[in-house]
Amino acid sequence: MASFALKFLFVCGAMGLLFRFVPIHEVVDAMAASNGKIFVAGLVLQFMNRGLATVPMKIIAAGQGIDISRRTLFRVLLAVQFYAVFLPGALAGGGATWMKYVQHGASKGAAAAAIVINRGVGSLMLVAVGSLALLLEPRVGTLPRLIALGLICASAACFMLVWIPWKPAIVGPVAGSLRVGDFLNRLLRFKRLPARDRAIVMISMIVQELGNAAAIWTFAVAVGLHIDYLSVIWMRAALQMALMLPLSFAGLGIREASLVGLGGILGVQPADAIAWSFTILAGTLSIALAGGILESSAWQGPGKQ
């Protein structure tokens, strides 16, 4: 309850502060002039990206001995979006994913390992793609380019650790803990996957990142923003990192403030940035609504998985 209250206060404070400097009527005008057809195109892209996300998820799950179809994984992704948006807590999405895996026959350790691997490799691809886009961005200064270069080098190092065959030693207190040692061995199963499977996981995650950026770029076009796709790639990466902060509901306040700041670098007006943010939120809520409908049908008919 305390967490709920703190998040509510944060959202109210952040949005109140934003609208002290940005007239709300300008945001309303920008949204009223948005193109509904282009918004629907962005929404379709979001659903397609969820479908693409089932490719690496299935490979990673199979590596943990979890037999689950891509169709079921697609339903899981939509349902998890519903829980991540409407349930309190920073780990609501991960907890819901774990629960779904277990419901479909996975062991608790296998479910947890599949989630950690999926998020770990996904985050690595997010940072690598976003950093490369920032490095190529002509409108940023030297310091952001140096940061991007450093992140690319760090991502490359992590990539080599994942790709090159090596057997890390599990020593110390970890070696004496059967449960922790088993979990770490489960995480290392990804390294033991065939090279083809690991390549499919990483390439599909890169394509997914580009697709996610294409979706929010489409939302930007829908509200009349003239912004390069390359810029949206690194902006989305930065936005996703900010949204990991457990301070808000559905990213409210964090998303708007982030896009106002990031958009300012590229000359985007604050009212337009907030309108863009609300359009992205509408897309997120649409996915969550679809997940909620699927969850409702599942509860009404448990056999319809």
PDB file of C-alpha atoms in Angstrom, residues 4 9 15 32 44 52 65 94 102 108 111 113-114 120 123 155 169 185 196 218 226 244 274 302:
ATOM      1  CA  PHE A   4       1.132   2.373  -4.309  1.00  0.00           C
ATOM      2  CA  LEU A   9       2.379  10.866  -5.463  1.00  0.00           C
ATOM      3  CA  MET A  15       2.735  15.392 -14.332  1.00  0.00           C
ATOM      4  CA  ALA A  32      -6.449  16.230 -31.626  1.00  0.00           C
ATOM      5  CA  VAL A  44      -0.154  -3.246 -35.664  1.00  0.00           C
ATOM      6  CA  LEU A  52       8.586 -11.815 -33.298  1.00  0.00           C
ATOM      7  CA  GLY A  65      13.394 -27.987 -21.026  1.00  0.00           C
ATOM      8  CA  GLY A  94       8.536 -10.754 -14.504  1.00  0.00           C
ATOM      9  CA  VAL A 102       4.968 -22.613 -14.309  1.00  0.00           C
ATOM     10  CA  LYS A 108      10.304 -22.959 -10.916  1.00  0.00           C
ATOM     11  CA  ALA A 111      11.031 -20.590 -15.508  1.00  0.00           C
ATOM     12  CA  ALA A 113      16.299 -18.963 -15.678  1.00  0.00           C
ATOM     13  CA  ALA A 114      14.387 -18.534 -18.957  1.00  0.00           C
ATOM     14  CA  GLY A 120      19.625 -10.304 -20.076  1.00  0.00           C
ATOM     15  CA  SER A 123      18.962  -5.798 -22.604  1.00  0.00           C
ATOM     16  CA  SER A 155      28.268  -4.768 -25.116  1.00  0.00           C
ATOM     17  CA  ALA A 169      34.146 -22.044 -12.309  1.00  0.00           C
ATOM     18  CA  ASN A 185      24.132 -23.819 -14.297  1.00  0.00           C
ATOM     19  CA  ARG A 196      22.714 -21.408 -34.862  1.00  0.00           C
ATOM     20  CA  THR A 218       5.136   5.683 -36.363  1.00  0.00           C
ATOM     21  CA  HIS A 226       9.273  15.170 -38.125  1.00  0.00           C
ATOM     22  CA  MET A 244      13.046   0.361 -15.494  1.00  0.00           C
ATOM     23  CA  ILE A 274       4.145  14.902 -24.359  1.00  0.00           C
ATOM     24  CA  PRO A 302      -9.350 -22.953 -18.483  1.00  0.00           C
TER      25      PRO A 302
END
